[in-house]
PDB file of C-alpha atoms and ligand atoms in Angstrom:
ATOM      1  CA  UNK A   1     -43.790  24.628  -8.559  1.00 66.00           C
ATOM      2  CA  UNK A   2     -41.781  23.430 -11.531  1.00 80.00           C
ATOM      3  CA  UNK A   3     -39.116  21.640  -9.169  1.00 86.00           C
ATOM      4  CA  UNK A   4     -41.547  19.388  -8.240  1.00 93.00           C
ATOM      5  CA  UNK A   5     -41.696  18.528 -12.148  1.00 97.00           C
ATOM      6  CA  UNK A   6     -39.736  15.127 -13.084  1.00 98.00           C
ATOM      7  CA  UNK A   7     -37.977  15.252 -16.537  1.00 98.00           C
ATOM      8  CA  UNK A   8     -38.838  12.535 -19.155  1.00 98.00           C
ATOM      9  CA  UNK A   9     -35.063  11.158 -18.226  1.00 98.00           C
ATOM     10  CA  UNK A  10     -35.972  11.221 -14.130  1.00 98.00           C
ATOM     11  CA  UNK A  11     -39.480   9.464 -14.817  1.00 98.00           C
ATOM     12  CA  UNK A  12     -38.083   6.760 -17.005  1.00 98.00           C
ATOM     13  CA  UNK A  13     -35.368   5.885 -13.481  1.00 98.00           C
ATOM     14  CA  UNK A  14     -38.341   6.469 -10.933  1.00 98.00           C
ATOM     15  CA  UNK A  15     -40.517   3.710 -13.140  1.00 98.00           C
ATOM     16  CA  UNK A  16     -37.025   1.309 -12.863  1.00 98.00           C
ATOM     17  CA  UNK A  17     -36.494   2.093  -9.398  1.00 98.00           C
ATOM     18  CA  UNK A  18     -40.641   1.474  -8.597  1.00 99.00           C
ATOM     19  CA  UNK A  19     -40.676  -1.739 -10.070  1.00 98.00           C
ATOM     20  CA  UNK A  20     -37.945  -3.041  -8.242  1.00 99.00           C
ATOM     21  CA  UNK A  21     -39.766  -1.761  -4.448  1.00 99.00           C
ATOM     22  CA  UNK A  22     -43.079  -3.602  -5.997  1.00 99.00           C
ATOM     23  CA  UNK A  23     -40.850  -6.624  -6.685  1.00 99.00           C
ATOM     24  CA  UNK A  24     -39.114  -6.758  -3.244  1.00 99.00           C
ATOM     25  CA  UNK A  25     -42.769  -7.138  -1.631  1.00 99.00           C
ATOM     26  CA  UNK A  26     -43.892  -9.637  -4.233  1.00 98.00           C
ATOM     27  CA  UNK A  27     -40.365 -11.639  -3.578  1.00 98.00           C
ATOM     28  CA  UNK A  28     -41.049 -11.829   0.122  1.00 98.00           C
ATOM     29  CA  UNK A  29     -44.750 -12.580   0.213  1.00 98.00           C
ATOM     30  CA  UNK A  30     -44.028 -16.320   1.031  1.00 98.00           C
ATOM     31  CA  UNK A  31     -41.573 -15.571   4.022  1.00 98.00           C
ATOM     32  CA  UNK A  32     -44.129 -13.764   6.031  1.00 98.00           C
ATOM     33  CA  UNK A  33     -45.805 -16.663   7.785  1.00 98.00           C
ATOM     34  CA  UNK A  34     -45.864 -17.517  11.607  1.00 98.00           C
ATOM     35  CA  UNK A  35     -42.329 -18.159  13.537  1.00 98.00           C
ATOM     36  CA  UNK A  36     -40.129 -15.899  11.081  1.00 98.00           C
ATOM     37  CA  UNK A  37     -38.050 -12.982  12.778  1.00 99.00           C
ATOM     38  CA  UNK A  38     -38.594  -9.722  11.673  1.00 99.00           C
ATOM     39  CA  UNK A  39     -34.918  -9.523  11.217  1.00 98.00           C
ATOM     40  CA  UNK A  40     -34.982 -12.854   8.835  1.00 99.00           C
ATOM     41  CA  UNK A  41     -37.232 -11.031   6.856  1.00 99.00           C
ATOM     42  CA  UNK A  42     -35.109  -7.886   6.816  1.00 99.00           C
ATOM     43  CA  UNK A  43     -32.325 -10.003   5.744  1.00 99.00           C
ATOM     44  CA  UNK A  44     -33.937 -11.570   2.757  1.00 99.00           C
ATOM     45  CA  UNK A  45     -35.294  -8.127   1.473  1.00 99.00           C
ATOM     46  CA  UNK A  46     -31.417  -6.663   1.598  1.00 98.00           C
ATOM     47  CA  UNK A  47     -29.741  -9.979   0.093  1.00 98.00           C
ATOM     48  CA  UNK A  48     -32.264  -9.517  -2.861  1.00 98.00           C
ATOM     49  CA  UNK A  49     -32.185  -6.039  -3.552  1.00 98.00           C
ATOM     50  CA  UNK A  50     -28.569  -5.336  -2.883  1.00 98.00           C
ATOM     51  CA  UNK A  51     -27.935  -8.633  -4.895  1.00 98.00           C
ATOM     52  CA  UNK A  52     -30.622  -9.687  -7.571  1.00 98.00           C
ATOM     53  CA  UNK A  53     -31.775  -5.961  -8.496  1.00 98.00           C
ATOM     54  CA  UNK A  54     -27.944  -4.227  -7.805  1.00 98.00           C
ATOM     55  CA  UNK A  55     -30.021  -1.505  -5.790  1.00 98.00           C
ATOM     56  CA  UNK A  56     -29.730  -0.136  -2.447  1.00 98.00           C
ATOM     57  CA  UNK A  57     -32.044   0.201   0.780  1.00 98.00           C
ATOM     58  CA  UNK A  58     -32.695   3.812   1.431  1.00 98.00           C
ATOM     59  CA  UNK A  59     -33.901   3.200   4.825  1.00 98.00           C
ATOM     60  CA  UNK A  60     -30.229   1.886   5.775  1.00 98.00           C
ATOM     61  CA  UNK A  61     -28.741   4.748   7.730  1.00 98.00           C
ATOM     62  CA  UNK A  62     -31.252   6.450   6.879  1.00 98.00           C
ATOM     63  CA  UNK A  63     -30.711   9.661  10.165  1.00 97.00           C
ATOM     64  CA  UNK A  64     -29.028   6.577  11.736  1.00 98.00           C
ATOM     65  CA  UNK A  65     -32.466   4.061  10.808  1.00 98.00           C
ATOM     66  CA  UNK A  66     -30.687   0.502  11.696  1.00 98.00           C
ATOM     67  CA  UNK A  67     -32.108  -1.734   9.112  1.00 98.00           C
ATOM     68  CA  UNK A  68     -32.863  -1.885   5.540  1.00 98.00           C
ATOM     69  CA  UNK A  69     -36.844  -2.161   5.675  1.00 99.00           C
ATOM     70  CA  UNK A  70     -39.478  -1.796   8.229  1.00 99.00           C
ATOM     71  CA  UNK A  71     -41.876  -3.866  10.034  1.00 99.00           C
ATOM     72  CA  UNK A  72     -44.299  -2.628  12.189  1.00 99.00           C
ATOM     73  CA  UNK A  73     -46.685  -5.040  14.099  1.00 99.00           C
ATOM     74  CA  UNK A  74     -50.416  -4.722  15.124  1.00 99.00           C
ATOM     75  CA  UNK A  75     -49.954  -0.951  17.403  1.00 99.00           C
ATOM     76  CA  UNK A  76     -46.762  -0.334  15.573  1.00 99.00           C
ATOM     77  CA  UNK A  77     -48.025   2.719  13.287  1.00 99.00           C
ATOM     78  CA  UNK A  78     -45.026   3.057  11.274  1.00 99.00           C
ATOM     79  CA  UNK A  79     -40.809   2.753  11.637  1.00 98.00           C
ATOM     80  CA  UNK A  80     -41.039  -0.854  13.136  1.00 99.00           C
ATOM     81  CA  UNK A  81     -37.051  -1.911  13.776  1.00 99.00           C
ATOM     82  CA  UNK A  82     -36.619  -5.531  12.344  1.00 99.00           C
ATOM     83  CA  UNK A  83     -35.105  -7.578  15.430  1.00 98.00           C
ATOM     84  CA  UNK A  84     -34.478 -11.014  15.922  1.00 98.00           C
ATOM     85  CA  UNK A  85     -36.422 -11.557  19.030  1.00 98.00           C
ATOM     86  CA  UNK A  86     -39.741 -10.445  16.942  1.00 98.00           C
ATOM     87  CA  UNK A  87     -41.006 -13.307  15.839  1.00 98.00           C
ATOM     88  CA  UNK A  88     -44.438 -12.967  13.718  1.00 98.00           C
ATOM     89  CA  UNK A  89     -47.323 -15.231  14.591  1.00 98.00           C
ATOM     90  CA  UNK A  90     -51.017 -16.428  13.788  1.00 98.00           C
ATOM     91  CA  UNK A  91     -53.544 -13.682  14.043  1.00 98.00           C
ATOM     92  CA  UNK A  92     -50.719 -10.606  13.805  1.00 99.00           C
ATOM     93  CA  UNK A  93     -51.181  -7.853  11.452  1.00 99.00           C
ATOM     94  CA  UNK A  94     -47.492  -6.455   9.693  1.00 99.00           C
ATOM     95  CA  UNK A  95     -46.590  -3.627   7.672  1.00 99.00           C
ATOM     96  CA  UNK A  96     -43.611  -3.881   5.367  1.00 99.00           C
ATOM     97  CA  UNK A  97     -42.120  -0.794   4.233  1.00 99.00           C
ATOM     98  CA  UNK A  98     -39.412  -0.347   1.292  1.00 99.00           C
ATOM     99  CA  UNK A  99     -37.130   1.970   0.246  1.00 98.00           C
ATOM    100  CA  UNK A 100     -35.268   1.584  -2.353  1.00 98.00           C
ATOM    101  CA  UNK A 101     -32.295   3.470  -4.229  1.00 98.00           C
ATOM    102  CA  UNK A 102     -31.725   2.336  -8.321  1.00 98.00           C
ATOM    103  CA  UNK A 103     -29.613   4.772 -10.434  1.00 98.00           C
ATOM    104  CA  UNK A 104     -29.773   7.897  -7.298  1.00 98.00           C
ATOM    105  CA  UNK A 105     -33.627   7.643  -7.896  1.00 98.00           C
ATOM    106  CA  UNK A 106     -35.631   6.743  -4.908  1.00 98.00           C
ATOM    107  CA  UNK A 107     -38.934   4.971  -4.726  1.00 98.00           C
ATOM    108  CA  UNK A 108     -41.321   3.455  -1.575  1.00 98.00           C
ATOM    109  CA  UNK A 109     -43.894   1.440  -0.800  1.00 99.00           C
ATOM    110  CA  UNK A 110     -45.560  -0.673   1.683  1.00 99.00           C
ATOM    111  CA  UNK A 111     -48.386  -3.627   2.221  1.00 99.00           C
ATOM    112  CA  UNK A 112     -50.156  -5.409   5.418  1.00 99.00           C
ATOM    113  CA  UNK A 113     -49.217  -8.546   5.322  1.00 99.00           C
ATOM    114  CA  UNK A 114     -51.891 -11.019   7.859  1.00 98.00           C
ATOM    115  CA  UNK A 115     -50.151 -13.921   9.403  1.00 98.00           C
ATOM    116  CA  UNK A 116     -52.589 -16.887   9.677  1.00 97.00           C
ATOM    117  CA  UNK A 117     -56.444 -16.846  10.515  1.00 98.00           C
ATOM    118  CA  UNK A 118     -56.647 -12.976  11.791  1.00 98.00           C
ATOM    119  CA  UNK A 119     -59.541 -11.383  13.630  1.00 98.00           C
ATOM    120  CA  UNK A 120     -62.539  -9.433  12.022  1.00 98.00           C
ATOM    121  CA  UNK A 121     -61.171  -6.400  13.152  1.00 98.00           C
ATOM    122  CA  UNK A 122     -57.868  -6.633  11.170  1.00 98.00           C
ATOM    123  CA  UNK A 123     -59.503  -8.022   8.078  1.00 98.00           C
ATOM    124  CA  UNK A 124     -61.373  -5.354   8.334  1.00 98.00           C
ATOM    125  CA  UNK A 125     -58.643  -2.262   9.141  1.00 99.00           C
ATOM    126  CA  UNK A 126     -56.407  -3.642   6.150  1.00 99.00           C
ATOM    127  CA  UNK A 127     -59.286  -3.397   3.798  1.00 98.00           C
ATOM    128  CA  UNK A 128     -60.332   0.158   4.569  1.00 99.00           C
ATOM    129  CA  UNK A 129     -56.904   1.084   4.897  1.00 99.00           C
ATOM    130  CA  UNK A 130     -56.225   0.090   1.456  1.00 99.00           C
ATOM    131  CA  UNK A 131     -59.051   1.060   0.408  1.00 99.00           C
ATOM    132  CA  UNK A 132     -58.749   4.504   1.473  1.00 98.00           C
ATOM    133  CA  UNK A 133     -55.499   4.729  -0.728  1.00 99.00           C
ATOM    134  CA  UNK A 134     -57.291   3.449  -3.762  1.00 99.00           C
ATOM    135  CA  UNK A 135     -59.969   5.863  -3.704  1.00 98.00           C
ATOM    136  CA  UNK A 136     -57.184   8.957  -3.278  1.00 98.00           C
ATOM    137  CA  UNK A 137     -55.534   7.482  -5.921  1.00 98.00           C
ATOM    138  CA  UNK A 138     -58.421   7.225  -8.340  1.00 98.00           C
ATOM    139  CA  UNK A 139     -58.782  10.779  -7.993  1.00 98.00           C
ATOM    140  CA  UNK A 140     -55.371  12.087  -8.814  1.00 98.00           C
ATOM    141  CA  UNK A 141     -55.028  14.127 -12.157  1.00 98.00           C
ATOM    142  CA  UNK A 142     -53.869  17.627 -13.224  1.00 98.00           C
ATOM    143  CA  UNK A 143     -55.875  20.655 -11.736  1.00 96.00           C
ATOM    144  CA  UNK A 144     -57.203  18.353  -8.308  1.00 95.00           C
ATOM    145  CA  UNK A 145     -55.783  20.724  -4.996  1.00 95.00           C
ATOM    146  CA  UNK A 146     -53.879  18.173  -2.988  1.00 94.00           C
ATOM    147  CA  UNK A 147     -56.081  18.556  -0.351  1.00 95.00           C
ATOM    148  CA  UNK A 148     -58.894  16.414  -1.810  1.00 96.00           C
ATOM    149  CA  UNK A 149     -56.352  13.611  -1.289  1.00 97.00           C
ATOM    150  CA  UNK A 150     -56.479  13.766   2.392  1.00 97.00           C
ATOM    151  CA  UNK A 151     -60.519  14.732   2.286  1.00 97.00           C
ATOM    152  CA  UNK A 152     -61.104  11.951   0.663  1.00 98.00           C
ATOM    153  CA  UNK A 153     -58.862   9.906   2.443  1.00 98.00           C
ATOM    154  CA  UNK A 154     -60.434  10.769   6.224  1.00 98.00           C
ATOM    155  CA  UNK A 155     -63.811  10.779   5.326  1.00 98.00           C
ATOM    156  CA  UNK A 156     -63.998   7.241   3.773  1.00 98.00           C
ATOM    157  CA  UNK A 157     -61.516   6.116   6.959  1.00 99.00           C
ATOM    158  CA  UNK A 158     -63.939   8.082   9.392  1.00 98.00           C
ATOM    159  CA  UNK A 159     -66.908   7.010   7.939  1.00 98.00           C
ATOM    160  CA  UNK A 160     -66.011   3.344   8.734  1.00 98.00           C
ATOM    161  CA  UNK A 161     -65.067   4.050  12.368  1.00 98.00           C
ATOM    162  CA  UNK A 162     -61.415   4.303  12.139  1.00 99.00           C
ATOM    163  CA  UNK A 163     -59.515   7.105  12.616  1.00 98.00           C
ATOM    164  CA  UNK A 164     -56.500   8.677  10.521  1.00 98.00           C
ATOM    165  CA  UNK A 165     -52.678   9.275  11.915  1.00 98.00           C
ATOM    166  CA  UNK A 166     -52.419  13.011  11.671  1.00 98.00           C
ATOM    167  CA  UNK A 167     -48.458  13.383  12.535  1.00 98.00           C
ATOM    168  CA  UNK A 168     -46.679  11.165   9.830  1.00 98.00           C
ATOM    169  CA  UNK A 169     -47.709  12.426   5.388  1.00 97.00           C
ATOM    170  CA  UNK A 170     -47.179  10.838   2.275  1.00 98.00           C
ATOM    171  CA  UNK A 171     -44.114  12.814   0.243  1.00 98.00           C
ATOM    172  CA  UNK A 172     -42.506  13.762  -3.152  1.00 98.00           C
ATOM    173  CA  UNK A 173     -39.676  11.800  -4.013  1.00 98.00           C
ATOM    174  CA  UNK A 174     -37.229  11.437  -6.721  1.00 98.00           C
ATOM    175  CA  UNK A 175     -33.552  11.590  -6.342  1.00 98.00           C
ATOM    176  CA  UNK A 176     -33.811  12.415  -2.222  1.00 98.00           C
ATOM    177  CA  UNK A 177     -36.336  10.120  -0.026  1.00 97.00           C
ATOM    178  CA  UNK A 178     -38.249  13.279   1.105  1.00 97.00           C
ATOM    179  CA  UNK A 179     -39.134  15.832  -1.159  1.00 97.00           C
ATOM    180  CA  UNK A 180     -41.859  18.469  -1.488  1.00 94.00           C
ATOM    181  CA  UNK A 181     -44.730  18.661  -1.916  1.00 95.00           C
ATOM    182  CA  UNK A 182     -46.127  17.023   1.852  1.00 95.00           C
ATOM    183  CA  UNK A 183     -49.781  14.751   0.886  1.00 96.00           C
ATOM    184  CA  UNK A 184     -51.258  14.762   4.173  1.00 96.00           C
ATOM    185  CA  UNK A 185     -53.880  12.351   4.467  1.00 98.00           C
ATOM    186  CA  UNK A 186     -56.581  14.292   6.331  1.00 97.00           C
ATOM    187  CA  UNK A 187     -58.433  17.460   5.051  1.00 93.00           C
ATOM    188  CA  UNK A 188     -55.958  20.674   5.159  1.00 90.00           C
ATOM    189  CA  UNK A 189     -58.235  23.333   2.770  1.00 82.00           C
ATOM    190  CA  UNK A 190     -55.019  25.730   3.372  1.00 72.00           C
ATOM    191  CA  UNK A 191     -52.858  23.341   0.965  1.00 74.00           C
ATOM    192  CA  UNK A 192     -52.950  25.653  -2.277  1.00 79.00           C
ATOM    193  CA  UNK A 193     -50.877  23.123  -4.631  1.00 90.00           C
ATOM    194  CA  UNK A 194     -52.749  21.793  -7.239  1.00 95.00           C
ATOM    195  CA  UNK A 195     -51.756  18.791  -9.206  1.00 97.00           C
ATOM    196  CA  UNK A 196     -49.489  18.955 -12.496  1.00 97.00           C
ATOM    197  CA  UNK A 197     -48.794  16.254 -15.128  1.00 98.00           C
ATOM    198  CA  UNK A 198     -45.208  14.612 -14.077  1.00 98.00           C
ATOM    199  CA  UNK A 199     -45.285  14.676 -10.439  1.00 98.00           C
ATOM    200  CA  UNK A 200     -44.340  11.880  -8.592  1.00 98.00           C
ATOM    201  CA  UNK A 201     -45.347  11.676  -4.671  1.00 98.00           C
ATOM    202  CA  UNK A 202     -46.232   8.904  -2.396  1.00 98.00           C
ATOM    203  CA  UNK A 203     -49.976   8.155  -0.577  1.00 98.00           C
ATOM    204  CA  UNK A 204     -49.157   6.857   2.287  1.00 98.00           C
ATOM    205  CA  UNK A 205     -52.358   6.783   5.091  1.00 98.00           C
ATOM    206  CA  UNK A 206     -51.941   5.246   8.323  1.00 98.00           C
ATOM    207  CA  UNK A 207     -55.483   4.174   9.597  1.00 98.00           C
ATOM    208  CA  UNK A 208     -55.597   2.919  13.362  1.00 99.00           C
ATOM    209  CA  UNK A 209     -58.743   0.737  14.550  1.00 98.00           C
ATOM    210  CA  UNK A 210     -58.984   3.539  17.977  1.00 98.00           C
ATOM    211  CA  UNK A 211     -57.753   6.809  18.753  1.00 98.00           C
ATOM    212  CA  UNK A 212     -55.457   8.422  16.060  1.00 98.00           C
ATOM    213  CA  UNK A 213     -53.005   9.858  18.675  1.00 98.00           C
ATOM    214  CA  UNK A 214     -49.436   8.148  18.585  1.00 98.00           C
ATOM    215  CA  UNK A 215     -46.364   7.775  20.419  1.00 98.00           C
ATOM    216  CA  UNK A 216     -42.999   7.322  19.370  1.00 98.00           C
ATOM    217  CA  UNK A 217     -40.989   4.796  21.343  1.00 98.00           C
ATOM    218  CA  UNK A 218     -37.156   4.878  23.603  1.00 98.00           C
ATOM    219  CA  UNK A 219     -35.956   3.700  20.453  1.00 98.00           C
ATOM    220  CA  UNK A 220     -35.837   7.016  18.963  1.00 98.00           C
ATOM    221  CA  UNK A 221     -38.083   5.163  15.674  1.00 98.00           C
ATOM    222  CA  UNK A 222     -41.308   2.806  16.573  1.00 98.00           C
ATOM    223  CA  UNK A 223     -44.139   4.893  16.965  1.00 99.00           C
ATOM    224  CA  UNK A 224     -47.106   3.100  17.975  1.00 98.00           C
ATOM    225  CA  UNK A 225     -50.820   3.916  18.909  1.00 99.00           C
ATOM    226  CA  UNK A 226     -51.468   5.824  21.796  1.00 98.00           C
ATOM    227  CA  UNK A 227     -54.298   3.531  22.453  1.00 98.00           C
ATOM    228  CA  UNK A 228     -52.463   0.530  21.556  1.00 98.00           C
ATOM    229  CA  UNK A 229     -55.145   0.040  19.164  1.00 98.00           C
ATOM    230  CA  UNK A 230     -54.373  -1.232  15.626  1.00 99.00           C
ATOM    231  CA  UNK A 231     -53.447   0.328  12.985  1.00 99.00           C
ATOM    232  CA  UNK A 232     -52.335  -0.259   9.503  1.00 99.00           C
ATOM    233  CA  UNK A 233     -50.957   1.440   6.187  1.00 99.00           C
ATOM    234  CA  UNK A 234     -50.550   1.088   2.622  1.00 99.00           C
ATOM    235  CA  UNK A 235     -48.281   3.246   0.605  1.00 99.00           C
ATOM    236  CA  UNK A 236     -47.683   3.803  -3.087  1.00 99.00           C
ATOM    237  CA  UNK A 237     -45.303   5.925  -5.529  1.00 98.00           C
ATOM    238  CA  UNK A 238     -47.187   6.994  -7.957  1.00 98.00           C
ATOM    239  CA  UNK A 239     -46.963   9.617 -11.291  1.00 98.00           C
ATOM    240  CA  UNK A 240     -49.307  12.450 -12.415  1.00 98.00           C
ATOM    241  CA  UNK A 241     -50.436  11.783 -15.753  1.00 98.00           C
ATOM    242  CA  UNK A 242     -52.541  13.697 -18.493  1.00 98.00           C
ATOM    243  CA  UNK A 243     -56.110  12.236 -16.932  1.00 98.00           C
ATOM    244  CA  UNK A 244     -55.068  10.143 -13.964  1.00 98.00           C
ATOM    245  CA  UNK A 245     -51.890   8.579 -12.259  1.00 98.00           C
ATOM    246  CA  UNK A 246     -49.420   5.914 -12.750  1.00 98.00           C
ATOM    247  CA  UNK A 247     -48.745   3.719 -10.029  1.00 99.00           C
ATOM    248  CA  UNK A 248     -44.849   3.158 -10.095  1.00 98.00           C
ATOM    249  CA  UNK A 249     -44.628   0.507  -7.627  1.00 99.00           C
ATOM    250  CA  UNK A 250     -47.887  -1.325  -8.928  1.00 99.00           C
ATOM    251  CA  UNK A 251     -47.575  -4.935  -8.248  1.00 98.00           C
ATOM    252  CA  UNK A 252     -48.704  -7.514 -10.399  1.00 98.00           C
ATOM    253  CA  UNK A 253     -51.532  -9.190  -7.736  1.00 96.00           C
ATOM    254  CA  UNK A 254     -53.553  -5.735  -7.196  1.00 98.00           C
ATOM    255  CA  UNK A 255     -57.110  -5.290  -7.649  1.00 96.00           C
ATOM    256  CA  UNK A 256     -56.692  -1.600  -9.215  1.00 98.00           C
ATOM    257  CA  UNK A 257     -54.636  -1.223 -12.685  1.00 98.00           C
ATOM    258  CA  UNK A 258     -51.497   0.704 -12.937  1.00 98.00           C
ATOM    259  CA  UNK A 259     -52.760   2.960 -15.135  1.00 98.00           C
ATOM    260  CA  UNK A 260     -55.645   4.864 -14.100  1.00 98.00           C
ATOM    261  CA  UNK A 261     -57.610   7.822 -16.208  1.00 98.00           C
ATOM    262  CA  UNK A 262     -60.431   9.926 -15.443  1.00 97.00           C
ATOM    263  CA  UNK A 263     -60.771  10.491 -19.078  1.00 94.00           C
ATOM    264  CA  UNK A 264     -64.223   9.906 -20.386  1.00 79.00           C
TER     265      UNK A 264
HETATM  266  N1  LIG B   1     -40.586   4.466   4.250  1.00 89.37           N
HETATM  267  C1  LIG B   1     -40.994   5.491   5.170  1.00 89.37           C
HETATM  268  C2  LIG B   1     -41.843   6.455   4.389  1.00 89.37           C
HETATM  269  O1  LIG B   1     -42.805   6.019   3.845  1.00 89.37           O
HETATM  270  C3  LIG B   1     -39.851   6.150   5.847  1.00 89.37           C
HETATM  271  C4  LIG B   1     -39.009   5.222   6.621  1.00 89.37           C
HETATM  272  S1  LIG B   1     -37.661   6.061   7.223  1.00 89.37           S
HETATM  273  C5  LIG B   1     -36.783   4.900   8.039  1.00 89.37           C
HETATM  274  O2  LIG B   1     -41.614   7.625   4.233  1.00 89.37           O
HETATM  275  F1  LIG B   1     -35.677   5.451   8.335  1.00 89.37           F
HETATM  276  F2  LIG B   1     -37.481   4.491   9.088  1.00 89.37           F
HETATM  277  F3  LIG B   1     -36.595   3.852   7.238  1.00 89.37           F
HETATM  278 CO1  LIG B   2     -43.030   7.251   2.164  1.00 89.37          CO
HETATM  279 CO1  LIG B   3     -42.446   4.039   3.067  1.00 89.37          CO
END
């Protein structure tokens, strides 16, 4: 259990390193409108953090990955490859995922982004999906089993009609991309870890608007619904502290603080 403890030294890098991922999808914000390639938009994130923050893209290389971010587009669950012949438009629905290394110390995090007027339905699948990570996050402290993460997480989605991507879970992560312990985002009573002050893990959940079955692509990377439904996902880094969490790649526009306690 205790290697899934950050040191004072390691938390002080992962809050660095988080601040820079929250930055990258603050910088690019006014790039994702209609007629941009998903490969411009790849560009601009590496250009700014290999250049303005002196960091590098985890995802780059990443078990061969091709690009530095991802983008994944209306049925593209998660893993999108930027390319130049995607071009976003009105009405789409885009995740953009970052990974970034500062000082060996990893950190992740992704948004929707919705290009022009979108339908209903998307509004509506971006809002529960985001929801669904604020509520799992306003429950993290010391002694909560991980598994009332992912309860929480599929009953909220469920009881709005969407379903929950079962095959891809939110992860530790410090000074590798993937660590222990796995946050799945459905309800697993069998996961025995409980919360401890100093953790750091991402909440990831990947809601889709049908069927939560999914299919990875020729590619060897997209994976997209089964359905071709929507689906959409939100994903922090956040810290375990005394009476809540931290959220390490807060950004400055969110509707939930950075800090959050359960202390009352
Ligand atoms: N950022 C993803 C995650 O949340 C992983 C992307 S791996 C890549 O865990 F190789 F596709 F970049
Ligand atoms: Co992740
Ligand atoms: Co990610």
């Amino acid at each position: 259990m205790n290697y899934m403890i950050k040191k004072p030294t390691e938390i002080k890098k992962m809050r660095i390193s988080g601040k820079i991922a929250a930055e990258v999808l603050e910088m690019i914000e006014k790039y994702v409108r209609p007629n941009i390639s998903t490969e411009d938009i790849n560009q601009i994130c590496h250009d700014y953090i290999i250049h303005e923050k002196k960091a590098i893209s985890a995802c780059l290389g990443y078990h061969g990955f091709p690009k530095s971010i991802c983008t994944s587009i209306n049925d593209v669950v998660c893993h999108g490859i930027p390319n130049k012949k995607k071009i976003l438009k009105e009405g789409d629905i885009v995740n953009i995922d970052i990974t970034i290394i500062k000082d060996n110390y990893h950190s992740d995090t992704s948004k929707m982004f919705l290009i022009g007027e979108t339908s209903i339905l998307s509004k509506r699948l971006c809002t529960i999906a985001q929801e669904s990570l604020y509520r799992s996050l306003k429950l993290v402290q010391p002694g909560i089993p991980l598994y009332k993460i992912g309860e929480t997480i599929q009953n909220y989605v469920e009881n709005n009609n969407f379903s929950v991507v079962k095959e891809y879970c939110g992860h530790g992560i410090g000074r590798n991309f993937h660590e222990e312990p796995h946050i799945l985002h459905y309800k697993n009573k069998d996961n025995n870890i409980v919360l401890k002050k100093d953790m750091i893990f991402t909440i990831e959940p990947m809601i889709n608007s049908g069927n939560p079955q999914v299919r990875c692509m020729k590619d060897g990377w997209t994976v997209k619904t089964k359905d071709r439904s929507l689906s959409a996902q939100y994903e922090h880094t956040i810290l375990v502290t005394e009476y809540g969490c931290e959220i390490l790649t807060w950004r400055k526009n969110e509707k939930i603080c950075q800090k959050l306690s359960n202390k009352n």
